[in-house]
Amino acid sequence: CSVLAVLLLLSAAFSQAREAAPTPCESRRIAKELLGRDRKFNYPAQPGIEGAETGILKTVVPVPKVRMNVTAVVHYPEKTGNGRVDEQLRQYAQTVLDGYLGEIREDFLADDVEDLSPARVKAAVLSTTFAIGRSSSRYMSVIFYHCLYTGGAHPNQTFSVLSFDLETGARLTFTDLFPDGRADSLAEYMNNDLDRQSAAGKSARDAADILTPEAVRERGLDNLALCSTGLIAIFAPYEQGPYSEGTKFVSIPARGLKTPKGLDTRFWQ
């Protein structure tokens, strides 16, 4: 389906307060618009955020056995306008970098490492980039994309989301967005959309992939990002289907009849 057709359909749905469930195509379109890169996320793209600067933490680790270096780099937003938010993001970036250093020690520097070759070291990727989602000028999500490759068939790709109130500097929690703490309606909405995506890809979800309200509530906002139309749920490869199906997104509306029960829509005012 074309982007223009989707936009027209969405506009009509909002104006009539009768919003149809987003199709897999619409989920991809919103995700690409928010994250600004290809849906498969094979390797990190260039980071950037309008109205903020990009901070970089970087380390270069020598691998003496092959006389080469492994580089780990983490990009993160800084100078968001709130010093408390800036410090939380810097600390998180440092935690990610420390994790990369642990991977380097285990995969390249340990005494029992096998198959250590110049080609493997040269191909290594330990990198984090980010994108920004906003429900308003006050509330912001930072979506971190982590790409780790130290050998094997393909990179390991994961996401993490940190959401903030830019006025107070507080990090948002699940109960901020869902004050009653219930996740039944949200879990049902995401399961229905993921079922549609699997059917479109001619595959079936395993029983272990079904999201329970308890699991959704426990995960909180770790994979839920604010955007202008609502929330986007992000599932890395292997989380909802085989690696070949790539990253999956579910667009969750903050307006209309399909809005999950309990969602505090004041975050989109």
Coordinates of C-alpha atoms in Angstrom, one line a residue:
C1 CA 0.0 0.0 0.0
S2 CA 1.2 3.5 -0.8
V3 CA 2.2 6.0 1.9
L4 CA -0.2 8.6 0.5
A5 CA -3.1 6.1 0.6
V6 CA -2.3 5.2 4.2
L7 CA -2.2 8.8 5.3
L8 CA -5.5 9.5 3.7
L9 CA -7.1 6.6 5.4
L10 CA -5.7 7.5 8.7
S11 CA -6.9 11.1 8.3
A12 CA -10.4 10.0 7.6
A13 CA -10.4 7.5 10.5
F14 CA -9.3 10.2 13.0
S15 CA -11.8 12.7 11.7
Q16 CA -14.7 10.3 12.1
A17 CA -13.3 8.9 15.5
R18 CA -13.5 5.4 14.0
E19 CA -10.0 4.2 13.7
A20 CA -9.3 0.9 11.9
A21 CA -6.6 -1.4 13.3
P22 CA -3.2 -0.6 11.7
T23 CA -2.2 -3.0 8.9
P24 CA 1.4 -4.4 8.9
C25 CA 2.2 -1.9 6.1
E26 CA 1.1 1.0 8.4
S27 CA 3.1 -0.3 11.3
R28 CA 6.2 -0.4 9.0
R29 CA 5.5 3.1 7.7
I30 CA 5.2 4.6 11.1
A31 CA 8.3 2.8 12.3
K32 CA 10.3 4.0 9.4
E33 CA 9.1 7.6 9.9
L34 CA 10.0 7.5 13.6
L35 CA 13.3 5.7 13.3
G36 CA 14.4 7.0 9.9
R37 CA 16.0 3.8 8.7
D38 CA 15.3 0.5 7.0
R39 CA 13.0 -1.8 8.9
K40 CA 15.5 -4.7 9.0
F41 CA 18.0 -2.7 11.0
N42 CA 20.9 -4.8 9.8
Y43 CA 23.6 -2.2 10.8
P44 CA 23.5 1.1 12.7
A45 CA 22.5 4.2 10.8
Q46 CA 23.7 7.7 11.4
P47 CA 22.3 9.1 14.7
G48 CA 20.7 12.5 15.1
I49 CA 18.0 14.4 16.9
E50 CA 16.6 17.8 16.0
G51 CA 17.0 20.2 18.8
A52 CA 19.7 18.3 20.7
E53 CA 23.3 17.3 20.2
T54 CA 24.7 13.8 19.8
G55 CA 27.1 12.6 22.5
I56 CA 29.6 9.8 21.7
L57 CA 31.3 7.4 24.0
K58 CA 34.0 5.3 22.3
T59 CA 36.7 2.9 23.3
V60 CA 39.4 1.1 21.2
V61 CA 40.6 -2.2 22.6
P62 CA 43.8 -3.9 21.3
V63 CA 43.6 -7.6 20.5
P64 CA 47.3 -8.6 20.8
K65 CA 46.9 -12.1 19.3
V66 CA 46.1 -10.7 15.9
R67 CA 47.6 -7.2 16.4
M68 CA 44.4 -5.5 15.6
N69 CA 41.9 -3.3 17.5
V70 CA 38.2 -3.7 18.3
T71 CA 36.1 -0.5 18.6
A72 CA 33.0 0.0 20.6
V73 CA 30.9 3.1 20.2
V74 CA 27.7 4.4 21.8
H75 CA 25.7 7.4 20.5
Y76 CA 23.2 9.1 22.7
P77 CA 21.3 12.5 22.8
E78 CA 22.7 15.2 25.0
K79 CA 21.7 18.8 25.8
T80 CA 18.0 17.9 25.7
G81 CA 17.1 21.0 27.7
N82 CA 16.9 19.2 31.0
G83 CA 20.1 18.5 32.9
R84 CA 18.6 15.6 34.9
V85 CA 17.6 13.9 31.6
D86 CA 21.0 14.5 30.1
E87 CA 22.7 12.8 33.1
Q88 CA 20.4 9.8 33.0
L89 CA 21.1 9.4 29.3
R90 CA 24.9 9.7 29.8
Q91 CA 24.9 7.1 32.6
Y92 CA 22.9 4.8 30.4
A93 CA 25.3 5.2 27.5
Q94 CA 28.2 4.4 29.9
T95 CA 26.4 1.3 31.1
V96 CA 26.0 0.1 27.5
L97 CA 29.6 0.8 26.7
D98 CA 30.7 -1.2 29.8
G99 CA 28.6 -4.1 28.5
Y100 CA 30.4 -3.9 25.1
L101 CA 33.7 -4.0 26.9
G102 CA 32.6 -7.2 28.7
E103 CA 31.7 -8.7 25.3
I104 CA 35.1 -7.8 23.9
R105 CA 37.0 -9.4 26.9
E106 CA 34.9 -12.6 26.6
D107 CA 34.9 -13.0 22.8
F108 CA 38.4 -11.7 21.9
L109 CA 40.7 -11.5 24.9
A110 CA 39.9 -14.6 27.0
D111 CA 42.6 -17.3 27.0
D112 CA 40.1 -20.0 25.7
V113 CA 38.8 -18.0 22.7
E114 CA 38.7 -20.2 19.6
D115 CA 38.8 -19.3 15.9
L116 CA 40.3 -15.9 16.5
S117 CA 41.3 -14.5 13.2
P118 CA 42.0 -11.1 11.7
A119 CA 38.9 -11.4 9.5
R120 CA 36.7 -12.0 12.6
V121 CA 38.2 -9.1 14.5
K122 CA 37.9 -6.8 11.4
A123 CA 34.2 -7.7 11.0
A124 CA 33.3 -6.9 14.7
V125 CA 30.5 -4.4 15.3
L126 CA 29.7 -3.1 18.8
S127 CA 27.6 0.0 18.2
T128 CA 24.6 1.8 19.6
T129 CA 22.6 4.5 17.8
F130 CA 19.4 6.2 18.7
A131 CA 16.2 7.9 17.4
I132 CA 13.6 10.1 19.1
G133 CA 9.9 9.8 19.5
R134 CA 7.6 12.5 21.0
S135 CA 4.0 12.6 22.0
S136 CA 4.3 16.4 22.7
S137 CA 7.0 19.0 23.4
R138 CA 7.0 17.8 27.0
Y139 CA 7.3 14.0 26.7
M140 CA 10.1 12.2 24.8
S141 CA 11.3 8.7 24.1
V142 CA 14.8 7.8 23.2
I143 CA 14.9 4.5 21.2
F144 CA 18.4 2.9 21.4
Y145 CA 19.3 0.4 18.7
H146 CA 22.2 -1.9 19.8
C147 CA 24.1 -3.9 17.1
L148 CA 26.5 -6.5 18.4
Y149 CA 28.6 -8.8 16.1
T150 CA 31.6 -10.7 17.3
G151 CA 31.3 -13.6 14.9
G152 CA 28.6 -15.9 13.7
A153 CA 25.9 -16.0 11.1
H154 CA 24.5 -12.5 11.7
P155 CA 24.6 -9.6 14.2
N156 CA 22.5 -9.6 17.4
Q157 CA 20.1 -6.6 17.3
T158 CA 18.3 -5.3 20.3
F159 CA 16.4 -2.2 21.3
S160 CA 15.8 -0.3 24.5
V161 CA 13.6 2.7 25.2
L162 CA 13.9 5.4 27.8
S163 CA 11.1 7.9 28.1
F164 CA 11.1 11.2 30.0
D165 CA 9.1 14.2 31.2
L166 CA 11.3 17.0 29.9
E167 CA 9.8 19.5 32.4
T168 CA 10.6 17.5 35.6
G169 CA 13.4 15.3 34.3
A170 CA 11.6 12.2 35.6
R171 CA 11.8 8.9 33.7
L172 CA 8.3 7.7 32.7
T173 CA 7.1 4.3 33.9
F174 CA 4.3 2.0 32.8
T175 CA 1.9 3.2 35.5
D176 CA 2.4 6.8 34.3
L177 CA 0.9 5.9 31.0
F178 CA -1.5 3.2 32.4
P179 CA -2.4 4.5 35.8
D180 CA -4.6 1.5 36.8
G181 CA -1.6 -0.8 36.1
R182 CA -3.7 -3.1 34.0
A183 CA -2.3 -4.4 30.7
D184 CA -5.0 -6.7 29.4
S185 CA -6.3 -4.4 26.6
L186 CA -2.7 -3.5 25.6
A187 CA -1.6 -7.1 25.4
E188 CA -4.7 -8.1 23.4
Y189 CA -4.1 -5.2 20.9
M190 CA -0.5 -6.2 20.4
N191 CA -1.2 -9.9 20.0
N192 CA -3.9 -9.2 17.4
D193 CA -1.5 -7.0 15.4
L194 CA 1.4 -9.4 15.6
D195 CA -1.0 -12.2 14.5
R196 CA -1.9 -10.2 11.4
Q197 CA 1.8 -9.5 10.7
S198 CA 2.6 -13.2 11.0
A199 CA -0.3 -14.2 8.7
A200 CA 0.8 -11.6 6.1
G201 CA 4.3 -13.3 6.2
K202 CA 2.7 -16.7 5.9
S203 CA 4.0 -17.8 9.3
A204 CA 2.4 -18.6 12.6
R205 CA 3.3 -17.4 16.1
D206 CA 4.5 -19.9 18.6
A207 CA 2.6 -20.3 21.9
A208 CA 5.7 -18.9 23.7
D209 CA 5.4 -15.7 21.6
I210 CA 1.9 -14.8 22.9
L211 CA 2.1 -11.7 25.1
T212 CA 0.4 -12.0 28.5
P213 CA -0.8 -9.0 30.5
E214 CA 1.7 -9.9 33.2
A215 CA 4.6 -10.0 30.8
V216 CA 3.6 -6.7 29.2
R217 CA 3.3 -5.0 32.6
E218 CA 6.6 -6.5 33.8
R219 CA 8.5 -5.3 30.7
G220 CA 7.0 -1.9 31.1
L221 CA 8.2 0.8 28.7
D222 CA 11.4 -0.9 27.7
N223 CA 10.0 -1.6 24.2
L224 CA 7.2 1.1 24.1
A225 CA 8.1 4.4 22.5
L226 CA 6.1 7.6 22.4
C227 CA 5.2 9.0 19.0
S228 CA 2.9 11.7 17.8
T229 CA 0.0 9.3 17.2
G230 CA 0.4 7.1 20.2
L231 CA 2.9 4.4 21.1
I232 CA 5.0 2.1 19.0
A233 CA 6.0 -1.3 20.4
I234 CA 9.3 -2.6 19.1
F235 CA 10.2 -6.3 18.9
A236 CA 13.8 -7.2 17.9
P237 CA 14.5 -10.2 15.7
Y238 CA 13.7 -13.6 17.4
E239 CA 11.3 -11.9 19.9
Q240 CA 8.3 -12.5 17.6
G241 CA 9.3 -15.0 15.0
P242 CA 12.4 -16.1 13.2
Y243 CA 15.4 -13.8 12.5
S244 CA 14.5 -13.7 8.8
E245 CA 11.3 -11.7 9.7
G246 CA 13.4 -8.9 11.1
T247 CA 12.2 -6.3 13.6
K248 CA 8.5 -6.0 14.2
F249 CA 6.6 -2.9 15.1
V250 CA 3.0 -2.4 16.5
S251 CA 1.5 1.1 16.2
I252 CA -0.8 1.7 19.1
P253 CA -3.2 4.6 18.7
A254 CA -3.8 7.2 21.5
R255 CA -7.1 8.3 19.9
G256 CA -10.1 6.5 18.6
L257 CA -12.1 3.3 19.5
K258 CA -9.0 1.1 19.2
T259 CA -7.1 2.9 21.9
P260 CA -6.2 0.3 24.6
K261 CA -8.2 0.7 27.8
G262 CA -6.4 2.5 30.6
L263 CA -4.0 4.5 28.4
D264 CA -3.7 8.1 29.8
T265 CA -4.3 10.2 26.6
R266 CA -3.2 13.4 28.4
F267 CA 0.3 12.6 27.3
W268 CA -0.8 13.5 23.7
Q269 CA -2.3 16.9 24.5

